[in-house]
C-alpha cells in the first residue's frame, strides 16, 4: 500500500442502472459519473435506493438494466470478488475470533501475497487507522469505533482503487462519528482512492464529500458539491432534505419600478434576483435558509413581522415569525452581540439577494 496508489484509477460510471423488485423500480435509470480519487456520497431518505445502488456496484445485487463501468470496463457480469473493490459496512463485519493483525491480513492471504509483504502492508494499514498498539488484540476486545477502524484497514490494505462504504459510522455515537469522519476523509485523501459512501445523514455527507448525489425514490434528484446542493437545491425535495428551509408558494411578478418580485400566496411580497426561467406570472417557490434571514429593527427593513415562537436549540435560537401572511423560520446564533427578540416583539427581516432563490413550483 503506497501513498496515492491508484490516484489515476477508480472512476466509477453508472449508465441507466435499474433494479426492480416486482413491479417497482427501486433504482430507476440512475446515471452517475464518479471521478477517480473522488469522495462521492449517495444521500437520501430510507428506502430511496442507496444501498441497492451500492450493492449493484459491489456485485451483490444483480442489475436489471443499464451498465456499471469501472475505469471504462463493464463489470456487470464480473463476480464480486473479482471486481477488486474494498467494502466497509455498518455492522463492522470483522472476524471476532481473529486478532486485529489477522483480520487485516485476511484479504492479502486470500490473494496469496507473500508473508514479508503482508507484514509491511498490514503495519502500514494499522498506522493509517491508528491501531498499531492493538495488533494482537482479538477484534471482540475492541470498542465499536476500533472495530470499525479494523474494517476500514481491511478494506484498504490491498490498495483497491474504489472503496464502497455503507453507513460505516451508523452504529457509533455522535462525537465518535464526527472524529471518524475526519479520519476516513484523511485516509481517502492520502491514498488517493475513490470512495462511494452511502449515508442518510446529511451533515455527514456535507462534511465528507467532494460531491453528493441526492436520491429520491430511486432517482437522482441532484448531483453537486456540498455547498452547491445546500445553497442551490434543484427542487423542493433537495431543499427540505438537506436541512431547514423556508419554502413559500407563490408567483413571480415584474413591475417596471422594482424589477422582479415574488408574491407569496399569503400576501407577502419581496424583491428577488433575476433567474433564468422565472418570468412574470410564473408559479414558483421562494427558498431561503433560516440562518440567512437577518433580524433587524422594524423601521427600514424590506419585511416586517411578529415573533410567534422562540425555541432554544443551544447553539441557535429558532424563531417562527409571522410576516404578511407567511410564517418564516429564522435561526439566530446564540451570541450576545446578535438581536435575540422575545415572543410578541415586532422585528424587521432581510436577507442578501443571493441567499434567496426561486425553485420550480411543480417539484
Ligand atoms: P436505502 O438504502 O436508501 O434505505 P434500499 O436500497 O435499501 O434503500 O431500498 C430501496 C427499496 O428497495 C426499498 O423500498 C426496499 O424496501 C426495497 N428493497 C430492497 N431490497 C429488497 C429486496 N431484497 N426485496 C424486495 N425489496 C427490496
Coordinates of C-alpha atoms and ligand atoms in Angstrom, one line a residue:
X1 CA 0.0 0.0 0.0
X2 CA 1.6 3.3 -1.1
X3 CA 0.5 6.9 -0.7
X4 CA -1.6 8.0 -3.6
X5 CA -1.6 4.5 -5.1
X6 CA -4.5 4.3 -7.5
X7 CA -4.8 8.0 -8.0
X8 CA -5.4 7.5 -11.7
X9 CA -7.6 4.5 -11.3
X10 CA -11.0 4.2 -9.7
X11 CA -13.5 6.0 -12.0
X12 CA -17.0 4.6 -11.5
X13 CA -19.7 5.2 -14.0
X14 CA -23.4 4.2 -13.8
X15 CA -25.4 4.4 -17.0
X16 CA -29.2 4.0 -16.7
X17 CA -28.8 1.5 -13.9
X18 CA -32.1 -0.1 -12.8
X19 CA -33.2 -2.5 -10.2
X20 CA -36.7 -3.9 -10.0
X21 CA -38.4 -5.8 -7.2
X22 CA -41.8 -6.9 -8.6
X23 CA -43.4 -4.0 -10.4
X24 CA -41.3 -1.4 -8.6
X25 CA -38.1 0.1 -9.9
X26 CA -36.3 0.8 -6.6
X27 CA -33.4 2.1 -8.6
X28 CA -34.7 3.8 -11.7
X29 CA -32.4 4.5 -14.6
X30 CA -29.6 6.1 -12.4
X31 CA -26.7 7.6 -14.3
X32 CA -23.7 8.9 -12.3
X33 CA -20.0 9.6 -13.0
X34 CA -17.7 9.3 -10.0
X35 CA -14.3 10.6 -10.8
X36 CA -11.1 8.7 -9.8
X37 CA -10.0 9.8 -6.4
X38 CA -13.3 11.4 -5.5
X39 CA -15.2 11.1 -2.3
X40 CA -18.8 10.6 -3.6
X41 CA -21.8 10.2 -1.4
X42 CA -25.2 8.7 -2.1
X43 CA -27.6 10.5 0.2
X44 CA -31.3 10.2 0.6
X45 CA -34.0 9.1 3.0
X46 CA -34.6 5.5 4.0
X47 CA -35.8 3.4 1.0
X48 CA -34.5 5.8 -1.7
X49 CA -32.3 3.1 -3.2
X50 CA -28.8 4.0 -1.8
X51 CA -27.9 0.5 -0.5
X52 CA -29.3 -1.2 -3.6
X53 CA -27.2 1.0 -5.8
X54 CA -24.1 0.3 -3.8
X55 CA -24.8 -3.5 -3.8
X56 CA -25.1 -3.4 -7.6
X57 CA -21.7 -1.7 -7.8
X58 CA -20.3 -4.3 -5.4
X59 CA -21.9 -7.2 -7.4
X60 CA -24.1 -8.5 -4.6
X61 CA -27.3 -7.4 -6.3
X62 CA -27.9 -8.1 -10.0
X63 CA -28.6 -5.2 -12.4
X64 CA -31.9 -5.3 -14.2
X65 CA -30.9 -2.7 -16.7
X66 CA -28.1 -0.3 -17.6
X67 CA -24.3 -0.6 -17.2
X68 CA -21.7 -0.2 -14.5
X69 CA -18.2 0.7 -15.6
X70 CA -15.0 0.8 -13.6
X71 CA -12.3 2.6 -15.4
X72 CA -14.3 2.2 -18.6
X73 CA -14.7 -1.6 -18.3
X74 CA -18.2 -3.0 -17.9
X75 CA -18.2 -5.1 -14.7
X76 CA -21.9 -6.1 -14.7
X77 CA -21.1 -9.8 -15.2
X78 CA -17.9 -9.8 -13.1
X79 CA -18.3 -11.7 -9.8
X80 CA -17.9 -9.5 -6.6
X81 CA -14.6 -10.9 -5.5
X82 CA -13.0 -10.1 -8.9
X83 CA -14.2 -6.5 -9.0
X84 CA -11.3 -5.5 -6.8
X85 CA -13.3 -3.2 -4.6
X86 CA -12.9 -2.6 -0.9
X87 CA -16.0 -2.7 1.3
X88 CA -17.0 -1.4 4.7
X89 CA -20.4 -1.9 6.2
X90 CA -22.3 -0.5 9.2
X91 CA -22.0 -3.7 11.3
X92 CA -18.3 -3.9 11.4
X93 CA -18.1 -7.4 9.9
X94 CA -14.7 -8.1 11.5
X95 CA -13.9 -11.7 12.5
X96 CA -14.3 -11.8 16.3
X97 CA -12.1 -14.9 16.8
X98 CA -9.1 -13.4 14.9
X99 CA -6.8 -10.8 16.2
X100 CA -6.5 -7.4 14.6
X101 CA -3.5 -8.2 12.6
X102 CA -5.0 -11.4 11.1
X103 CA -8.3 -9.6 10.4
X104 CA -6.4 -7.0 8.3
X105 CA -4.2 -9.6 6.7
X106 CA -7.1 -11.7 5.6
X107 CA -7.7 -10.3 2.2
X108 CA -3.9 -10.3 1.5
X109 CA -3.6 -14.0 2.5
X110 CA -6.7 -14.8 0.3
X111 CA -4.8 -13.2 -2.6
X112 CA -1.7 -15.3 -1.9
X113 CA 0.5 -12.3 -1.0
X114 CA 4.0 -13.3 0.4
X115 CA 4.5 -13.0 4.2
X116 CA 7.0 -10.2 4.3
X117 CA 4.8 -8.1 2.1
X118 CA 1.8 -8.9 4.3
X119 CA 3.8 -7.7 7.3
X120 CA 4.6 -4.4 5.8
X121 CA 1.2 -3.7 4.2
X122 CA -0.7 -4.6 7.4
X123 CA 1.7 -2.5 9.5
X124 CA 1.1 0.5 7.2
X125 CA -2.7 0.0 7.4
X126 CA -2.6 -0.2 11.2
X127 CA -0.7 3.1 11.2
X128 CA -3.3 4.7 9.0
X129 CA -6.2 3.8 11.3
X130 CA -4.1 4.3 14.4
X131 CA -4.4 0.8 15.8
X132 CA -0.6 -0.1 15.9
X133 CA -0.8 -0.8 19.7
X134 CA -3.8 -3.2 19.3
X135 CA -2.4 -5.6 16.6
X136 CA -2.5 -8.6 18.8
X137 CA -5.9 -8.0 20.5
X138 CA -8.9 -10.0 19.5
X139 CA -11.4 -8.0 17.5
X140 CA -14.1 -8.7 20.1
X141 CA -12.0 -7.0 22.7
X142 CA -12.2 -3.7 20.8
X143 CA -14.7 -0.8 21.1
X144 CA -17.2 -0.2 18.3
X145 CA -15.1 2.6 16.9
X146 CA -11.9 0.5 17.0
X147 CA -13.7 -2.4 15.3
X148 CA -14.8 -0.1 12.6
X149 CA -11.2 1.0 12.1
X150 CA -10.2 -2.6 11.7
X151 CA -12.9 -3.0 9.0
X152 CA -11.6 0.1 7.2
X153 CA -8.0 -1.1 7.4
X154 CA -9.1 -4.5 6.0
X155 CA -10.9 -2.7 3.1
X156 CA -7.9 -0.5 2.2
X157 CA -5.0 -2.9 2.9
X158 CA -4.7 -4.2 -0.7
X159 CA -5.0 -0.6 -2.2
X160 CA -8.2 -1.1 -4.1
X161 CA -8.9 1.8 -6.4
X162 CA -12.5 2.0 -5.2
X163 CA -13.8 1.5 -1.6
X164 CA -17.6 1.2 -1.1
X165 CA -18.9 2.2 2.4
X166 CA -22.5 1.7 3.6
X167 CA -23.3 3.7 6.7
X168 CA -19.9 2.8 8.2
X169 CA -20.4 5.1 11.1
X170 CA -24.1 4.4 11.7
X171 CA -23.5 2.4 14.9
X172 CA -21.2 4.9 16.6
X173 CA -22.2 7.7 18.9
X174 CA -22.3 11.3 17.7
X175 CA -18.9 12.6 18.9
X176 CA -17.0 9.5 17.7
X177 CA -18.8 9.7 14.4
X178 CA -17.6 13.2 13.9
X179 CA -13.9 12.3 14.7
X180 CA -14.1 9.2 12.4
X181 CA -15.5 11.4 9.5
X182 CA -12.2 13.3 9.6
X183 CA -10.2 10.2 9.8
X184 CA -11.8 8.4 6.9
X185 CA -11.6 11.6 4.8
X186 CA -7.9 11.9 5.7
X187 CA -7.1 8.3 4.7
X188 CA -9.1 8.7 1.5
X189 CA -7.1 11.8 0.5
X190 CA -3.7 10.3 1.5
X191 CA -4.3 7.1 -0.5
X192 CA -6.0 9.0 -3.4
X193 CA -8.7 6.3 -3.6
X194 CA -12.3 6.7 -4.8
X195 CA -14.9 6.3 -2.1
X196 CA -18.6 5.7 -2.8
X197 CA -20.3 6.4 0.5
X198 CA -23.9 5.7 1.5
X199 CA -25.5 7.7 4.3
X200 CA -28.9 9.1 5.3
X201 CA -27.1 11.7 7.5
X202 CA -27.0 14.9 5.6
X203 CA -24.4 16.6 7.8
X204 CA -22.1 13.6 7.4
X205 CA -22.5 13.8 3.6
X206 CA -21.9 17.5 3.5
X207 CA -18.8 17.3 5.7
X208 CA -17.1 14.4 3.9
X209 CA -18.0 14.5 0.3
X210 CA -16.4 16.1 -2.8
X211 CA -19.8 15.6 -4.4
X212 CA -23.1 14.2 -3.3
X213 CA -25.9 12.5 -5.3
X214 CA -29.3 13.0 -3.6
X215 CA -31.6 10.2 -4.3
X216 CA -35.4 10.4 -4.2
X217 CA -37.4 7.2 -4.7
X218 CA -34.8 5.5 -6.8
X219 CA -34.0 8.6 -8.9
X220 CA -31.2 11.1 -8.8
X221 CA -32.7 14.4 -7.6
X222 CA -29.4 16.4 -7.9
X223 CA -25.7 15.9 -8.0
X224 CA -23.3 18.6 -6.8
X225 CA -20.6 19.8 -4.4
X226 CA -21.9 20.1 -0.8
X227 CA -22.2 23.9 -0.9
X228 CA -23.9 23.7 -4.3
X229 CA -26.7 21.2 -3.2
X230 CA -27.2 23.1 0.1
X231 CA -27.2 26.6 -1.3
X232 CA -28.7 26.0 -4.7
X233 CA -31.1 23.0 -4.4
X234 CA -32.6 21.9 -7.7
X235 CA -36.1 21.5 -6.2
X236 CA -38.2 21.4 -3.0
X237 CA -37.2 17.8 -2.1
X238 CA -33.5 18.6 -2.1
X239 CA -34.1 21.9 -0.2
X240 CA -36.1 20.1 2.5
X241 CA -33.9 17.0 2.8
X242 CA -30.7 19.0 3.4
X243 CA -31.8 20.9 6.4
X244 CA -34.3 23.5 7.5
X245 CA -35.7 25.6 4.6
X246 CA -38.3 28.3 4.2
X247 CA -40.3 27.3 1.1
X248 CA -43.1 29.7 0.1
X249 CA -45.5 29.0 -2.7
X250 CA -46.4 32.0 -4.9
X251 CA -45.9 33.7 -8.2
X252 CA -43.3 35.8 -9.9
X253 CA -44.2 39.4 -10.7
X254 CA -42.3 42.0 -12.7
X255 CA -43.2 45.6 -12.3
X256 CA -41.3 48.4 -14.0
X257 CA -40.1 50.2 -10.9
X258 CA -38.9 47.5 -8.6
X259 CA -37.8 44.7 -11.0
X260 CA -38.5 41.1 -10.3
X261 CA -40.7 40.3 -7.2
X262 CA -42.0 37.2 -5.6
X263 CA -45.6 37.4 -4.3
X264 CA -46.3 34.7 -1.8
X265 CA -49.8 33.1 -1.7
X266 CA -50.3 34.6 1.8
X267 CA -49.7 38.2 0.5
X268 CA -46.0 38.8 1.4
X269 CA -44.1 40.5 -1.4
X270 CA -40.4 40.7 -1.7
X271 CA -37.8 41.6 -4.4
X272 CA -35.9 38.6 -5.9
X273 CA -32.8 38.4 -8.1
X274 CA -33.2 37.6 -11.8
X275 CA -33.1 33.8 -12.5
X276 CA -33.4 32.2 -16.0
X277 CA -36.8 30.6 -16.5
X278 CA -38.7 32.7 -14.0
X279 CA -40.7 35.4 -15.7
X280 CA -43.8 37.5 -14.8
X281 CA -46.7 35.2 -14.0
X282 CA -44.7 32.0 -13.4
X283 CA -45.7 29.9 -10.4
X284 CA -42.7 29.4 -8.2
X285 CA -41.4 28.5 -4.7
X286 CA -39.2 31.0 -2.8
X287 CA -36.4 29.3 -1.0
X288 CA -34.3 30.8 1.8
X289 CA -32.4 29.0 4.6
X290 CA -33.4 30.1 8.2
X291 CA -29.8 31.1 9.0
X292 CA -29.7 33.5 6.0
X293 CA -32.6 35.6 7.4
X294 CA -31.3 38.5 9.4
X295 CA -33.5 40.1 12.2
X296 CA -33.3 43.8 12.2
X297 CA -35.2 46.8 13.6
X298 CA -38.6 47.0 12.1
X299 CA -38.0 50.5 10.6
X300 CA -36.4 50.5 7.2
X301 CA -36.3 46.7 6.7
X302 CA -37.9 45.3 3.5
X303 CA -40.1 42.9 5.5
X304 CA -41.5 43.1 9.0
X305 CA -43.2 40.6 11.2
X306 CA -44.1 39.5 14.7
X307 CA -42.2 36.8 16.7
X308 CA -44.7 33.9 17.3
X309 CA -42.4 31.3 18.7
X310 CA -38.9 31.1 20.1
X311 CA -37.2 27.7 20.5
X312 CA -33.8 27.5 22.3
X313 CA -31.7 24.9 20.5
X314 CA -28.4 25.5 22.2
X315 CA -26.2 27.0 19.5
X316 CA -29.1 28.7 17.8
X317 CA -32.4 30.3 18.7
X318 CA -35.0 29.2 16.2
X319 CA -37.8 31.7 15.6
X320 CA -41.2 31.5 13.8
X321 CA -42.0 34.9 12.5
X322 CA -45.4 35.8 11.1
X323 CA -44.7 38.1 8.1
X324 CA -47.5 39.4 5.9
X325 CA -49.5 36.1 5.8
X326 CA -46.4 33.8 5.7
X327 CA -44.7 32.1 8.6
X328 CA -40.9 32.2 8.3
X329 CA -38.3 30.2 10.2
X330 CA -35.3 32.3 11.3
X331 CA -32.2 30.9 13.0
X332 CA -30.1 33.3 15.1
X333 CA -26.8 32.2 16.5
X334 CA -26.9 32.2 20.3
X335 CA -24.4 35.0 20.8
X336 CA -24.8 38.1 22.9
X337 CA -23.9 40.6 20.1
X338 CA -26.9 39.4 18.0
X339 CA -30.5 40.6 18.3
X340 CA -32.5 37.8 20.0
X341 CA -36.0 39.1 20.5
X342 CA -38.9 37.7 22.6
X343 CA -42.3 36.3 21.5
X344 CA -44.6 39.1 20.6
X345 CA -41.9 41.6 19.5
X346 CA -42.1 43.2 16.1
X347 CA -39.0 42.8 14.0
X348 CA -37.6 43.7 10.6
X349 CA -36.4 40.9 8.3
X350 CA -33.9 41.0 5.5
X351 CA -31.6 38.7 3.5
X352 CA -29.0 39.2 0.9
X353 CA -30.3 38.8 -2.7
X354 CA -28.0 35.9 -3.4
X355 CA -29.2 34.0 -0.3
X356 CA -32.8 33.5 -1.7
X357 CA -33.7 31.7 -4.9
X358 CA -36.7 30.6 -6.9
X359 CA -37.4 26.9 -7.4
X360 CA -39.8 25.3 -9.8
X361 CA -43.4 25.1 -8.4
X362 CA -44.0 21.6 -9.5
X363 CA -41.2 19.8 -7.7
Ligands
LIG1 P1 -31.9 2.8 1.2 O1 -30.5 2.2 1.2 O2 -31.9 4.2 0.5 O3 -32.6 2.9 2.5 P2 -32.6 0.4 -0.2 O4 -31.7 0.4 -1.4 O5 -32.2 -0.4 1.0 O6 -32.8 1.9 0.3 O7 -34.1 0.0 -0.6 C1 -34.8 0.6 -1.7 C2 -36.1 0.0 -1.8 O8 -36.0 -1.3 -2.3 C3 -36.9 -0.1 -0.5 O9 -38.3 0.2 -0.8 C4 -36.7 -1.5 -0.1 O10 -37.9 -2.0 0.6 C5 -36.6 -2.2 -1.4 N1 -35.8 -3.5 -1.4 C6 -34.5 -3.6 -1.0 N2 -34.1 -4.8 -1.1 C7 -35.2 -5.6 -1.4 C8 -35.4 -7.0 -1.6 N3 -34.4 -7.9 -1.5 N4 -36.6 -7.4 -2.0 C9 -37.6 -6.5 -2.1 N5 -37.5 -5.2 -2.0 C10 -36.3 -4.7 -1.6

